[in-house]
Coordinates of C-alpha atoms in Angstrom, one line a residue:
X1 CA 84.0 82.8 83.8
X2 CA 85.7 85.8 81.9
X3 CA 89.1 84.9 80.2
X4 CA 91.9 87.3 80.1
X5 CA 95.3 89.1 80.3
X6 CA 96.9 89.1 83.9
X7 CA 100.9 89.7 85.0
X8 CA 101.0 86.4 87.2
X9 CA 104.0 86.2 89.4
X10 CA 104.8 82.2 89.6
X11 CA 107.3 82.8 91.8
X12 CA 109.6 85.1 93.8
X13 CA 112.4 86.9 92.6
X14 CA 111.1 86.3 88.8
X15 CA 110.1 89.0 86.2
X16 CA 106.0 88.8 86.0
X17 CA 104.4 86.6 83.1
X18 CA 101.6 87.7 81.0
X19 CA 99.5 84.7 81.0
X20 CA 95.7 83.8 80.1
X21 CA 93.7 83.5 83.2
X22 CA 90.3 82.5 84.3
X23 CA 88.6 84.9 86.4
X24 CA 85.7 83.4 88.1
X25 CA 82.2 85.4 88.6
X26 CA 81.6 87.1 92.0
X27 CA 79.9 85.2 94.8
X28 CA 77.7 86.6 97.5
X29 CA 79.3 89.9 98.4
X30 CA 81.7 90.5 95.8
X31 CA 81.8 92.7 92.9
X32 CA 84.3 92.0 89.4
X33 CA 86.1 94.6 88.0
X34 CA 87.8 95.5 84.9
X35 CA 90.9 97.3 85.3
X36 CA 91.1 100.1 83.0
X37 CA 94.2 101.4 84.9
X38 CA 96.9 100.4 87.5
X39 CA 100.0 101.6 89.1
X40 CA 103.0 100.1 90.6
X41 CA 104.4 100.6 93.9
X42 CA 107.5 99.5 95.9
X43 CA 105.3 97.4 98.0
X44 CA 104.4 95.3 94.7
X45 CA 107.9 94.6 94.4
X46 CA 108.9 94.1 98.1
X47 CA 106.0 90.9 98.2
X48 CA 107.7 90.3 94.5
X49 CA 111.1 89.7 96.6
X50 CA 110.2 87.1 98.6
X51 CA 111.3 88.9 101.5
X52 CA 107.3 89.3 102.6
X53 CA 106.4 86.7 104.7
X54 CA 102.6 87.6 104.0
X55 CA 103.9 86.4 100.6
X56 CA 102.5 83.4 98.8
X57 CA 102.8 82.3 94.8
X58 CA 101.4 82.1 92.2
X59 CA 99.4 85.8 92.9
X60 CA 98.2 88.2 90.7
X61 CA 99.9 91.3 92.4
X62 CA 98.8 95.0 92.0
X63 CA 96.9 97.7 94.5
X64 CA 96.7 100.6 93.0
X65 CA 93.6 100.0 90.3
X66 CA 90.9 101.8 89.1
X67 CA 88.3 100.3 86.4
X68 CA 84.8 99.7 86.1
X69 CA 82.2 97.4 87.8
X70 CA 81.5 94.4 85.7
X71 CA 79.3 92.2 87.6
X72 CA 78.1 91.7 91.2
X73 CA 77.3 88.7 93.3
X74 CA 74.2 87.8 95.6
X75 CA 73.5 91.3 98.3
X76 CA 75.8 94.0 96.8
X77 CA 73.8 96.7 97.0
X78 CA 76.5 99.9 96.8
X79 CA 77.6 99.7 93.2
X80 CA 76.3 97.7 90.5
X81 CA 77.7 97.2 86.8
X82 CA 79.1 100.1 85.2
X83 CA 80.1 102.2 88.0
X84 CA 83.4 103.0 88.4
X85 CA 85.3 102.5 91.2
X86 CA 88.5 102.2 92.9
X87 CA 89.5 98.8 94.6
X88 CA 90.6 99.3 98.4
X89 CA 93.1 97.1 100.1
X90 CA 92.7 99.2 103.4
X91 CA 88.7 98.4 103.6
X92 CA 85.7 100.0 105.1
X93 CA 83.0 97.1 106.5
X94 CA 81.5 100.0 108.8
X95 CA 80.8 97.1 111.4
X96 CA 83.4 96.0 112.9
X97 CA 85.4 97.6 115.8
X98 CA 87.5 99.4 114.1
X99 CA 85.1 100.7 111.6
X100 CA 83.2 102.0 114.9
X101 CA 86.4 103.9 116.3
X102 CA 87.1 107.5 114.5
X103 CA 91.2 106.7 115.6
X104 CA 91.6 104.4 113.1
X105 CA 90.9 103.4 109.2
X106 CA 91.9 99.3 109.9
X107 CA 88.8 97.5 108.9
X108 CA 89.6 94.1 110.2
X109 CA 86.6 91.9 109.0
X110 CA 88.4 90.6 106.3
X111 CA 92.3 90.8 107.2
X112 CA 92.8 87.0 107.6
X113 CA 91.8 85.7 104.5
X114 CA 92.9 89.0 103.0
X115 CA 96.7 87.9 104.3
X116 CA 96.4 84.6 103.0
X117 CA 95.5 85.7 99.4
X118 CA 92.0 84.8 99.4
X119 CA 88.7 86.1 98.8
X120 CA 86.5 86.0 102.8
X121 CA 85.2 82.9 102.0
X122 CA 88.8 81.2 102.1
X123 CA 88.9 80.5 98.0
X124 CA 90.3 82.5 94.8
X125 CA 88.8 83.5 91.9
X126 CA 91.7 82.8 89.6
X127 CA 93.4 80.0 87.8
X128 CA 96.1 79.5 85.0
X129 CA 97.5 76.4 83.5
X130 CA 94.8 74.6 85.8
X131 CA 96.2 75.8 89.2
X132 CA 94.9 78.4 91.9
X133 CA 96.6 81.6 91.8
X134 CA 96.6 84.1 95.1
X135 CA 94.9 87.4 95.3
X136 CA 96.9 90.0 96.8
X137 CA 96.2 92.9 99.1
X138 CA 92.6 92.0 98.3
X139 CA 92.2 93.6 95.2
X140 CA 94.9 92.2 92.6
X141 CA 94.8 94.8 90.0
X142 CA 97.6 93.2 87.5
X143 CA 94.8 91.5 85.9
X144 CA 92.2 92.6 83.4
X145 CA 89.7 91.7 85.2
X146 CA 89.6 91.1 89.2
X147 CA 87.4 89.8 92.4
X148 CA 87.3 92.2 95.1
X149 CA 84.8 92.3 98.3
X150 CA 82.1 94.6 98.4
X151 CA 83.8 96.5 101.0
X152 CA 87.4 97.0 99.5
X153 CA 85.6 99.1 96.7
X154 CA 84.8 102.4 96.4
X155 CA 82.4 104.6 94.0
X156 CA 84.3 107.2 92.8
X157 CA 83.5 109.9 90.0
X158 CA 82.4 108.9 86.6
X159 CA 84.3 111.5 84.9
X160 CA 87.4 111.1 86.6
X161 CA 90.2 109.9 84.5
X162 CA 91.1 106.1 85.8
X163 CA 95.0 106.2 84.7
X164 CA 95.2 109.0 86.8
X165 CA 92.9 108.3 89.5
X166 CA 94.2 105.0 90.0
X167 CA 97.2 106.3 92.5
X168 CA 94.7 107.5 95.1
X169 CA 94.4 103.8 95.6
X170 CA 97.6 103.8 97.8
X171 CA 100.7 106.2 96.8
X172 CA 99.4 109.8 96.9
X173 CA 96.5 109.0 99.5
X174 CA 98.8 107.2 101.8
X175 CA 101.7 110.3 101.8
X176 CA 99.0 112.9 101.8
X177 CA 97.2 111.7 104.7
X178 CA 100.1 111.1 106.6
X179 CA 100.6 114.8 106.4
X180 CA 97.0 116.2 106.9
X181 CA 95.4 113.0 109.3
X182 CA 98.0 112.1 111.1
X183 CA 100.6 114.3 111.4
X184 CA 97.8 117.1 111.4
X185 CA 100.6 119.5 110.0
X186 CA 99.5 123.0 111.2
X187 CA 100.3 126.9 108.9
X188 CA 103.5 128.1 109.6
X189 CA 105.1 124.6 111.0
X190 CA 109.0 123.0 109.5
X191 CA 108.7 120.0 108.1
X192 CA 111.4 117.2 106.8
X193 CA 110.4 114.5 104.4
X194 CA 112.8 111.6 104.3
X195 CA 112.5 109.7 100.1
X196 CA 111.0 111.9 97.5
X197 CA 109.3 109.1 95.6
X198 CA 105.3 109.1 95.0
X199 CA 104.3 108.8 98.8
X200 CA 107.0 111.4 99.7
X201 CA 106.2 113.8 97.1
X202 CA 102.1 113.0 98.1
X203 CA 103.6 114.1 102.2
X204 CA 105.1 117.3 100.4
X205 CA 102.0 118.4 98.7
X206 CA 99.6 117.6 102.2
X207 CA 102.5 119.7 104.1
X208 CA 102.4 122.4 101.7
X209 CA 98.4 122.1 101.6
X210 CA 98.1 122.2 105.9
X211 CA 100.3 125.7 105.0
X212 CA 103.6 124.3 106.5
X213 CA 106.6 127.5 105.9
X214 CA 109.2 125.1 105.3
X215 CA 109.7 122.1 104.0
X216 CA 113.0 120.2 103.1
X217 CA 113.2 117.1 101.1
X218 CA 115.9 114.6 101.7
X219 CA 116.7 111.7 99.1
X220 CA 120.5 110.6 97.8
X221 CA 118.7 110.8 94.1
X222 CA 119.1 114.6 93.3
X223 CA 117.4 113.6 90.1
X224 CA 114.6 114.3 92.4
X225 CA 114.8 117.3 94.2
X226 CA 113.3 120.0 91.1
X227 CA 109.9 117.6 91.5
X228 CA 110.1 117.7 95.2
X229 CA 109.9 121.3 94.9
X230 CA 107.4 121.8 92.5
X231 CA 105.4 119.9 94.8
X232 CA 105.9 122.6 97.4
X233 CA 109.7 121.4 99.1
X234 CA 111.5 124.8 100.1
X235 CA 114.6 123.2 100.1
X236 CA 116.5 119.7 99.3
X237 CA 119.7 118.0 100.9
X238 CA 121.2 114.6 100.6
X239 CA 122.7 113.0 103.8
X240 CA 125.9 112.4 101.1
X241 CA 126.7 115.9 101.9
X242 CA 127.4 116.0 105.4
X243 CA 130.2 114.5 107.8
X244 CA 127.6 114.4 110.8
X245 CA 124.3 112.5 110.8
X246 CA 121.3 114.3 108.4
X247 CA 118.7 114.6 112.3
X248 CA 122.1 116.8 113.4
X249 CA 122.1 118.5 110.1
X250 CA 117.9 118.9 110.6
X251 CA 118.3 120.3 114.1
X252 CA 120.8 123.3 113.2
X253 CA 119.0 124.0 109.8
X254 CA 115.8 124.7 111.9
X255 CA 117.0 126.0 115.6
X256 CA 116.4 122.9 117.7
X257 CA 114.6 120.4 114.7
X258 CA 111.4 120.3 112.6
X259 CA 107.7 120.2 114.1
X260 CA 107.3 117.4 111.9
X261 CA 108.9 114.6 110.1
X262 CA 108.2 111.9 108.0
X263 CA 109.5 108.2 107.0
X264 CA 108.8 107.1 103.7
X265 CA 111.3 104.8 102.4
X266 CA 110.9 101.6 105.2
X267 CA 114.4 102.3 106.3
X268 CA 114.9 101.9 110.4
X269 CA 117.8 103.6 110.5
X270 CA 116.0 106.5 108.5
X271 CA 113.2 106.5 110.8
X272 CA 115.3 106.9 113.7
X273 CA 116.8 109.8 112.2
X274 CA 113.7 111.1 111.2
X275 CA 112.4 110.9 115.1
X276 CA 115.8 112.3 116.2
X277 CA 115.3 115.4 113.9
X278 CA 112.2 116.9 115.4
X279 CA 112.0 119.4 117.8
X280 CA 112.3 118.6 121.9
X281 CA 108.9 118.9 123.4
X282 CA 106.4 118.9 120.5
X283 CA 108.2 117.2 117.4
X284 CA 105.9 114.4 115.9
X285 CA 107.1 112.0 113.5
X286 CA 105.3 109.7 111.6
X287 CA 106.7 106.3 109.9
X288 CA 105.2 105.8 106.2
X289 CA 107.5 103.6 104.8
X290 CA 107.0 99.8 105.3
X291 CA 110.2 98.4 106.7
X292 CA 111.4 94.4 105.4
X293 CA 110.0 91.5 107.6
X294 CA 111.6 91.1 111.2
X295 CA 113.4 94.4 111.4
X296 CA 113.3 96.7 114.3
X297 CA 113.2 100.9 115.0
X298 CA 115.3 101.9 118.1
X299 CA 116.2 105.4 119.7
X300 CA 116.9 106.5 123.4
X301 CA 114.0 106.6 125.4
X302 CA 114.8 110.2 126.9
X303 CA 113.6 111.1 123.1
X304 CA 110.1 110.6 123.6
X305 CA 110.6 111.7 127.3
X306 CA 111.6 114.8 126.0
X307 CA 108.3 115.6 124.2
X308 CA 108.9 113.9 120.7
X309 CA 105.9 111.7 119.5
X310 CA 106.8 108.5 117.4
X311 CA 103.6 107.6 115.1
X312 CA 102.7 105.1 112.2
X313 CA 100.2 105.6 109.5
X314 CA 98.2 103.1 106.7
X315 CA 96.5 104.1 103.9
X316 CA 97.1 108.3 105.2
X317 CA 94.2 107.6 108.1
X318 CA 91.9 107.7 105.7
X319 CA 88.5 105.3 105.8
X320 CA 88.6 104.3 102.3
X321 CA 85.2 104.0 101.3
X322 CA 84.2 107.1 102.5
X323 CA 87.1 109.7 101.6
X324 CA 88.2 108.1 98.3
X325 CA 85.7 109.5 96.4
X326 CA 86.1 112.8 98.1
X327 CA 89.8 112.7 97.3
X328 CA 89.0 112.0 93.6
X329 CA 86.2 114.9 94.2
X330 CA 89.6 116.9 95.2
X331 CA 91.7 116.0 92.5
X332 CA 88.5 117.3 89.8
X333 CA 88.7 120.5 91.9
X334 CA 91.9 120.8 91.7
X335 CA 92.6 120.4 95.2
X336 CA 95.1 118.0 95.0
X337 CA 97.6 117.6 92.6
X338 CA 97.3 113.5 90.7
X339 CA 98.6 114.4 87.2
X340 CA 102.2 115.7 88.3
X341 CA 102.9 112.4 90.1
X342 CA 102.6 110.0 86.4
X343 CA 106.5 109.9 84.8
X344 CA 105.6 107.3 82.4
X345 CA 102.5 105.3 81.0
X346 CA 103.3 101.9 79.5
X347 CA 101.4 99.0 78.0
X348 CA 99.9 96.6 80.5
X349 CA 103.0 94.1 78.5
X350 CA 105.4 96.0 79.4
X351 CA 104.7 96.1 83.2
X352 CA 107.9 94.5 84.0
X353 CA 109.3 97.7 82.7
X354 CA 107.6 99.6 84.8
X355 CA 109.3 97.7 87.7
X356 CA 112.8 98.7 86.5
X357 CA 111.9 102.4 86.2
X358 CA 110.6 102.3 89.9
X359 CA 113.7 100.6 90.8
X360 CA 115.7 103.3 88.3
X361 CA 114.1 106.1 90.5
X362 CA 112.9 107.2 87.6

């Protein structure tokens, strides 16, 4: 059992602790890790909220890790100790259904317990103060050390630079995929990307990547609109601006609406505008944002009838354990930008502070 520093949320709506914990050694198919590096992300907080119903306490939050392999348990056989990795809460069993199908990237073999906070076999690998703490999103990176399953981790680079490489584990890969994979934005085409935080800026760099001619960024923060376009936006606009709705503003900016849009706040009224912005008869949009617990998207049907495609994307389509190490490879060839998208690096103690500067916008 290794001791050590974790940010354990005891409850919702509270700041994270730093606390002692006890993190327990890897049984049959799992692999510890210790976390040289980790992110935050919106969805952090959202579970943080208490408005997730997926939600349970006390849980070691945090998906966006990178570190380096510890120790394995009984039949791991694709990393062993000092490798480094990147822990995957979308992951890769190659088995399963899913796994099978080239459509999708959901490995379901270990979504269940994965919900429920626990490691496959239906226990956790943490403790404090003598009681079990949750895992979260399978790979609980808000700890020095974690337990993840031999599928949710993949093999990345050596040389890469984990505080860096530690947003491919959801932010950048997510918004870039949704731009390249599911989108499949093609040279020449309009696109409109609704928030400009990490995942949106991550959509603007895929867009700009696929060779889109035009791409407008829309976000009420105009704090963020000279990022947005040194990620490759042509242009910005805020909704604020306008007396008629932003998809009417879309559709006479770009003669009828934009080839492609994209959702990535988790607002339903945003995705509807974002739908309602494209272009009759081939306009694709796709939802990246995760919308709060119960809500619901709505439009007229005669939308779709008319030719627009409504889609959703996880983790940017991408099958984690095999392209996560080619997006790394990427990033070291400068494919894809990772660097641009840091604002601030902080002491694991100060991770609450980290919160408030997401929250900030900053």
């Amino acid at each position: 059992v290794i001791k050590c520093k974790a940010a354990v949320a005891w409850e919702a709506g509270k700041p994270l602790s730093l606390e002692e914990v006890e993190v327990a050694p890897p049984k049959a198919h799992e692999v510890r890790i210790k976390i040289v590096a980790t992110a935050v992300c919106h969805t952090d907080a959202y579970t943080l909220s208490g408005a997730d119903p997926e939600g349970c306490f006390p849980v070691i939050l945090g998906h966006e890790g990178a570190g380096i392999v510890e120790s394995v348990g009984e039949g791991v056989t694709k990393v062993k100790p000092g490798d480094t990795v990147i822990p995957l809460y979308v992951p890769q069993c190659g088995e399963c259904k899913f796994c099978k199908n080239p459509k999708t990237n959901l490995c379901q073999k270990i979504r269940i317990t994965q919900g429920k906070g626990l490691m496959p076999d239906g226990t956790s690998r943490f403790t404090c103060k003598g009681k079990q703490i949750y895992h979260f999103m399978g790979t609980s990176t808000f700890s020095e050390y974690t337990v993840v399953a031999d599928i949710s981790v993949a093999k990345i680079d050596a040389a890469a630079p984990l505080d860096k490489v530690c947003l491919l584990g959801c932010g950048i890969s997510t918004g870039y995929g949704a731009a390249v994979n599911t989108a499949k934005v093609e040279p020449g085409s309009t696109c409109a990307v609704f928030g400009l935080g990490g995942v949106g800026l991550a959509v603007i760099m895929g867009c700009k990547i696929a060779g889109a001619s035009r791409i407008i960024g829309i976000d009420l923060n105009k704090d963020k609109y000279a990022k947005a376009k040194e990620f490759g936006a042509t242009e910005c606009i805020s909704p604020q601006d306008f007396k008629k709705p932003i998809q009417e503003v879309l559709v006479e900016m770009t003669d009828g609406g934009v080839d492609y849009s994209f959702e990535c706040i988790g607002n339903v009224g945003v995705m509807r505008a974002a739908l309602e912005a494209c272009h009759k008869g081939w306009g694709v949009s796709v939802i990246v944002g995760v919308a709060a617990a119960g809500q619901e998207i709505s439009t007229r049907p005669f939308q779709l009838v008319t030719g627009r495609t409504w889609k959703g994307t996880a983790f940017g389509g991408w099958k984690s354990v095999d392209n996560v190490p080619k997006l790394v490879t990427d990033y070291m060839s400068k494919k894809i930008k990772v660097d641009e998208f840091v604002t601030h690096t902080l002491p694991f103690d100060k991770i609450n502070e980290a919160f408030e500067l997401m929250h900030a916008g900053k």
